[in-house]
RNA sequence: GCGGACGUGGCGAAACUGGUAGACGCAAGGGACUUAAAAUCCCUCACCUCAGGGUAUACGGGUUCGACCCCCGUCGUCCGCACCA
């Protein structure tokens, strides 16, 4: 019987409507079944869905549909990370209001996502720019403020003097603003900060509990937090009029063991002592100013030469007051790490060594490798930074570096200077507090009011939300909230006097730091509904790009902890399982050379294979073009494929199936026309095989335990077991490969079978097909529905239970063991599964190949690995 | 510079915990069907070799009955951090 080709244009919208009509993806918080929360990182509403989204959301959807079939109550929501600069840029460039632009983009992207057939609970959808969402974010902010998790401090920012705005580091290109091109200045502004460093230790140690996270991400976070253990040592300044009131310099070090190798102290240009000296010394002032102004451009940082200036001050060595060392200001010392001052041991630190060589300061080796010779060990142009044995270090000589560390720590902790210990043990972190102030319009307003009399006053919760004004203009530089004629004027909630609103808005990373919790009860008029949060959190499987490995995930981990402290959540770790998927990449095409090079879209070129070489030409003119490297899809290189076009011509199922195929999901996948066609062939093939076997609906499925059907049932149930395992491990590419194998194996018997075929064989085939349909359902859900209805499946494939495999069909009664001779495969031995070792040995020795290899000798050894392999050593 | 990952046919990749290397897909070649094309179906497809077989998982060593997998070294690619004392 001939059937029509599978028509996705008809089938896909039809099944999407059927799912919608029955609201089958709407999740009920009260459903008592075991929960499963799967979430993909929500998108920024740029206006167009790209292939990266398709891959990301397809993976999440496969998990959601699979877990639903396995009987879980699945939460699979979607929303929009909707605040941010692009909306303001659009406003400046095209005069569209950011809100209008954003909500239009959301509408068109939502339509695109809907076409993909994702099993999302759209009833929980929200955008972070919805007042209902950011109102709750403001409530959280106030609670954090109340708990001391938020504070203000002066901080250096990149200031664009033309746009009158603060720039993020990545918006500073070669020391200039990315938009204005103006030289960026460092300015001190009072900014709002979250106390993420309060949680540094916990954020670090809890990484060990995240065993369902990629090791790579955990390591990146670990390095980012950057914990170090050391000693904070106070160095007494030799009395000197120039030092002003300062009597000591505090230094943080992780290498107190090298204290006898100290050569000088170095402080940052921003160090209070340096600032004090600047006031009276023009030379020092000039050096500090220069150092402060460098730093912005990346190139300058990379090539930065070590530079310094001697302050003329001296300090006393903590272990020998008669030993005086000079104090330098050095450009490589950072004010915001440790104490902004270091002691330099040139023999044990490359930076210190470079500096010492340049300015002729002493270099004394104090640590040598364990196998070194104390008499001849010297340090040339390379510092010895490893551990080893102490030398030239008086009472530390001969000790290991670790023991020396302890001895120095004990000694200095017990030594008093001005009535306090000379040194204390200290743990330091690289992690800094999270600055959230942004001088922009399109973000969540920080809900505080500045009053002349009362200072910083939180907006009372009853007065929330602090709404963004709608009538704003973008024709002037600077923050539109600052420029607004009335918005910032408000009465102080405490004294009633004229006051002004905070015009900073929050970093958009704040918005994405708790949206996953909000999804559990987005209707709630509090930030969270505790019962819903406790029920759903943590997210069981979170899926997104590796680019969020550090900031987004770290901020979210912090935020969840802060929400726990303020009673809004009951847990610390928001994401139990994390998966970082690879990108979708594509070949690039271009014509012309150098500055005349012009990038070409994939749809404008034709690729052919001539004499084994791939040759590209422009479809329109036939002109030969250049096939370039495979790169991340980007507008600038024009190597993009529009998901809408793909869905139009091949359907959502094909697109979904393709992005899951071939490459492991954490690696990049290469988008190619040929690959998509391969996926499309599979979709058509499955449809043809199933729709042409029109007797399937009349037969009750039943696995065969003997006869012709046995092989089919075995393949079906083994595939089922394997794919189940693959999906549990998110190994989608392997599942796809097994589906191909399964369909290949099924194709012959299925096409040959007719209504007259032996009943038990037909029952086995029906069982196999019924399994197949449910195996493809998570990946190609529309096709599955179409097939499910053809074979007479009950209800929708989307709600069908996952099949259970029959253990007896998954194990073999006979196993085929490869037989090796001296580690090389020479034959196969098929033997009963439960054959014991000696039976296997007997059978192996009887084999011709073995006899031939032995030539009458006895084997040295026979290794039998049960169910695996036999190796005969001759 | 520091830290990490990776390196398998023409290509994307499989290979369980150290046990048959290259499953599956793409591309390519051959054939069937067709007036023809598309679609579909069948066959071939790591390299060398006359057979038997030999050689192959970046390269060089090692451990092992047996290594893509473990260890040491070299080369290459990619990613993260980047003066963090």
Coordinates of N, CA, C and O in Angstrom, one line a residue, chain A residues 86-163:
Chain A
X86 N 20.8 46.2 24.7 CA 20.3 46.2 23.3 C 19.0 47.0 23.1 O 18.8 47.7 22.1
X87 N 18.1 46.9 24.1 CA 16.8 47.6 24.0 C 17.1 49.1 24.0 O 16.4 49.8 23.3
X88 N 18.0 49.5 24.8 CA 18.3 51.0 24.9 C 19.0 51.4 23.6 O 18.8 52.5 23.1
X89 N 19.9 50.5 23.1 CA 20.5 50.9 21.8 C 19.5 51.0 20.7 O 19.6 51.9 19.9
X90 N 18.5 50.1 20.7 CA 17.5 50.2 19.7 C 16.7 51.5 19.8 O 16.4 52.2 18.8
X91 N 16.5 51.9 21.1 CA 15.8 53.2 21.3 C 16.6 54.4 20.8 O 16.1 55.3 20.2
X92 N 17.9 54.3 21.0 CA 18.8 55.4 20.6 C 18.9 55.4 19.0 O 18.9 56.5 18.4
X93 N 19.0 54.2 18.5 CA 19.2 54.2 17.0 C 17.9 54.4 16.2 O 17.9 54.9 15.1
X94 N 16.8 53.8 16.7 CA 15.6 53.8 15.9 C 14.4 54.5 16.6 O 13.3 54.5 16.0
X95 N 14.6 55.0 17.8 CA 13.6 55.7 18.4 C 12.4 54.9 18.9 O 11.3 55.3 19.1
X96 N 12.7 53.5 19.0 CA 11.6 52.7 19.6 C 11.8 52.6 21.1 O 12.9 52.6 21.6
X97 N 10.7 52.6 21.8 CA 10.8 52.5 23.2 C 11.3 51.1 23.6 O 10.9 50.1 23.0
X98 N 12.2 51.0 24.6 CA 12.8 49.7 24.9 C 11.7 48.7 25.2 O 11.8 47.5 24.9
X99 N 10.6 49.1 25.9 CA 9.6 48.2 26.2 C 8.9 47.6 25.0 O 8.7 46.4 24.8
X100 N 8.6 48.6 24.1 CA 7.9 48.2 22.8 C 8.8 47.2 22.1 O 8.4 46.1 21.6
X101 N 10.1 47.6 21.9 CA 11.0 46.7 21.2 C 11.1 45.4 21.8 O 11.0 44.3 21.1
X102 N 11.2 45.3 23.2 CA 11.4 44.1 23.9 C 10.2 43.2 23.7 O 10.3 42.0 23.4
X103 N 9.0 43.7 23.9 CA 7.8 42.9 23.9 C 7.5 42.4 22.5 O 6.9 41.3 22.3
X104 N 7.8 43.2 21.5 CA 7.7 42.8 20.1 C 8.6 41.6 19.8 O 8.2 40.6 19.2
X105 N 9.8 41.7 20.3 CA 10.8 40.6 20.1 C 10.3 39.4 20.7 O 10.5 38.3 20.2
X106 N 9.8 39.5 21.9 CA 9.3 38.4 22.7 C 8.2 37.7 21.9 O 8.2 36.5 21.7
X107 N 7.3 38.5 21.3 CA 6.2 37.9 20.6 C 6.7 37.1 19.4 O 6.2 36.0 19.1
X108 N 7.7 37.7 18.7 CA 8.1 36.9 17.5 C 8.9 35.7 17.8 O 8.8 34.7 17.2
X109 N 9.7 35.8 18.9 CA 10.5 34.6 19.3 C 9.6 33.5 19.9 O 9.9 32.4 19.7
X110 N 8.6 33.9 20.6 CA 7.7 33.0 21.1 C 7.0 32.2 20.0 O 6.9 30.9 20.1
X111 N 6.6 32.9 18.9 CA 6.0 32.2 17.8 C 7.0 31.2 17.2 O 6.6 30.1 16.8
X112 N 8.2 31.6 17.1 CA 9.2 30.7 16.6 C 9.4 29.4 17.5 O 9.5 28.3 17.0
X113 N 9.5 29.7 18.8 CA 9.7 28.5 19.7 C 8.4 27.6 19.6 O 8.6 26.4 19.7
X114 N 7.3 28.2 19.5 CA 6.1 27.4 19.4 C 6.1 26.4 18.3 O 5.6 25.3 18.4
X115 N 6.7 26.9 17.2 CA 6.8 26.0 16.0 C 7.7 24.8 16.2 O 7.6 23.8 15.5
X116 N 8.5 24.9 17.2 CA 9.4 23.8 17.5 C 8.8 22.6 18.2 O 9.3 21.5 18.3
X117 N 7.6 22.8 18.7 CA 6.8 21.8 19.3 C 7.4 21.4 20.7 O 7.5 20.3 21.1
X118 N 7.9 22.4 21.4 CA 8.5 22.2 22.7 C 7.4 22.0 23.8 O 6.3 22.6 23.8
X119 N 7.6 21.0 24.7 CA 6.6 20.7 25.7 C 6.8 21.6 26.9 O 7.1 21.2 28.0
X120 N 6.5 22.9 26.7 CA 6.7 23.9 27.7 C 5.3 24.3 28.4 O 4.3 24.2 27.7
X121 N 5.4 24.6 29.6 CA 4.3 25.1 30.3 C 4.3 26.6 30.2 O 4.8 27.4 30.9
X122 N 3.6 27.1 29.1 CA 3.6 28.5 28.8 C 2.8 29.3 29.8 O 2.9 30.5 29.8
X123 N 2.0 28.7 30.6 CA 1.2 29.4 31.5 C 2.1 30.1 32.6 O 1.6 31.0 33.3
X124 N 3.3 29.6 32.7 CA 4.2 30.2 33.7 C 5.2 31.2 33.1 O 6.1 31.7 33.8
X125 N 5.0 31.5 31.9 CA 5.9 32.4 31.2 C 5.9 33.8 31.8 O 4.9 34.3 32.2
X126 N 7.1 34.4 31.9 CA 7.2 35.8 32.3 C 8.5 36.4 31.7 O 9.4 35.6 31.3
X127 N 8.5 37.7 31.6 CA 9.8 38.4 31.2 C 10.3 39.1 32.4 O 9.5 39.6 33.2
X128 N 11.6 39.2 32.5 CA 12.2 39.9 33.7 C 11.9 41.4 33.7 O 12.0 42.0 34.8
X129 N 11.4 41.9 32.6 CA 11.1 43.3 32.6 C 9.6 43.5 32.9 O 9.1 44.7 33.0
X130 N 8.8 42.4 33.1 CA 7.5 42.6 33.6 C 7.5 43.2 35.0 O 8.3 42.8 35.9
X131 N 6.6 44.2 35.2 CA 6.6 44.9 36.5 C 6.4 43.8 37.6 O 7.0 43.9 38.7
X132 N 5.5 42.9 37.3 CA 5.2 41.9 38.4 C 6.4 41.1 38.8 O 6.6 40.6 39.9
X133 N 7.4 40.9 37.9 CA 8.6 40.2 38.2 C 9.6 41.1 39.0 O 10.1 40.8 40.0
X134 N 9.9 42.3 38.4 CA 10.9 43.1 39.0 C 10.4 43.7 40.3 O 11.3 44.1 41.2
X135 N 9.1 43.8 40.5 CA 8.6 44.2 41.8 C 9.1 43.3 42.9 O 9.5 43.7 44.0
X136 N 9.0 42.0 42.6 CA 9.4 41.0 43.6 C 10.9 41.0 43.8 O 11.5 40.7 44.8
X137 N 11.6 41.4 42.7 CA 13.1 41.5 42.8 C 13.5 42.6 43.7 O 14.4 42.5 44.5
X138 N 12.7 43.7 43.7 CA 12.9 44.8 44.6 C 12.6 44.4 46.0 O 13.3 44.8 46.9
X139 N 11.6 43.6 46.2 CA 11.3 43.1 47.5 C 12.4 42.3 48.1 O 12.8 42.4 49.2
X140 N 13.0 41.5 47.2 CA 14.2 40.7 47.6 C 15.3 41.6 48.0 O 16.0 41.4 49.0
X141 N 15.5 42.6 47.2 CA 16.6 43.6 47.4 C 16.5 44.2 48.8 O 17.4 44.3 49.6
X142 N 15.3 44.6 49.1 CA 15.0 45.2 50.5 C 15.3 44.2 51.6 O 15.9 44.6 52.6
X143 N 14.9 43.0 51.4 CA 15.2 42.0 52.4 C 16.7 41.7 52.6 O 17.2 41.5 53.7
X144 N 17.4 41.7 51.4 CA 18.8 41.5 51.5 C 19.5 42.7 52.2 O 20.4 42.5 53.0
X145 N 19.0 43.9 51.9 CA 19.5 45.1 52.5 C 19.3 45.0 54.0 O 20.3 45.3 54.8
X146 N 18.2 44.5 54.4 CA 17.8 44.4 55.8 C 18.8 43.4 56.5 O 19.2 43.6 57.7
X147 N 19.2 42.4 55.8 CA 20.1 41.4 56.4 C 21.5 41.7 56.2 O 22.4 40.9 56.6
X148 N 21.8 42.9 55.7 CA 23.2 43.3 55.5 C 23.9 42.6 54.4 O 25.1 42.5 54.3
X149 N 23.1 42.1 53.4 CA 23.7 41.4 52.3 C 24.0 42.4 51.1 O 24.6 42.0 50.1
X150 N 23.5 43.6 51.3 CA 23.8 44.7 50.3 C 24.4 45.8 51.0 O 24.1 46.2 52.1
X151 N 25.3 46.5 50.3 CA 25.9 47.7 50.9 C 26.4 48.6 49.8 O 26.4 48.2 48.6
X152 N 26.7 49.8 50.1 CA 27.3 50.8 49.1 C 28.7 51.0 49.4 O 29.1 51.1 50.6
X153 N 29.5 51.2 48.4 CA 30.9 51.6 48.7 C 31.4 52.3 47.4 O 30.8 52.2 46.3
X154 N 32.4 53.1 47.6 CA 33.1 53.8 46.5 C 33.8 52.7 45.7 O 34.4 51.8 46.3
X155 N 33.7 52.8 44.4 CA 34.4 51.8 43.7 C 34.8 52.4 42.3 O 34.2 53.4 41.8
X156 N 35.9 51.9 41.8 CA 36.4 52.4 40.5 C 35.5 51.8 39.4 O 35.2 50.6 39.4
X157 N 35.1 52.7 38.5 CA 34.4 52.2 37.3 C 35.0 52.7 36.0 O 35.8 53.7 36.0
X158 N 34.7 52.1 34.9 CA 35.1 52.6 33.6 C 34.0 53.6 33.2 O 32.9 53.3 33.0
X159 N 34.5 54.9 33.1 CA 33.5 55.9 32.8 C 33.8 56.4 31.4 O 34.9 56.8 31.0
X160 N 32.7 56.4 30.6 CA 32.7 57.0 29.2 C 32.3 58.4 29.3 O 31.1 58.7 29.5
X161 N 33.2 59.4 29.1 CA 32.9 60.8 29.3 C 32.0 61.4 28.2 O 31.5 62.5 28.4
X162 N 31.9 60.7 27.1 CA 31.0 61.2 26.0 C 29.6 60.7 26.2 O 28.6 61.5 26.2
X163 N 29.4 59.4 26.5 CA 28.1 58.9 26.7 C 27.6 59.1 28.1 O 26.4 58.8 28.5

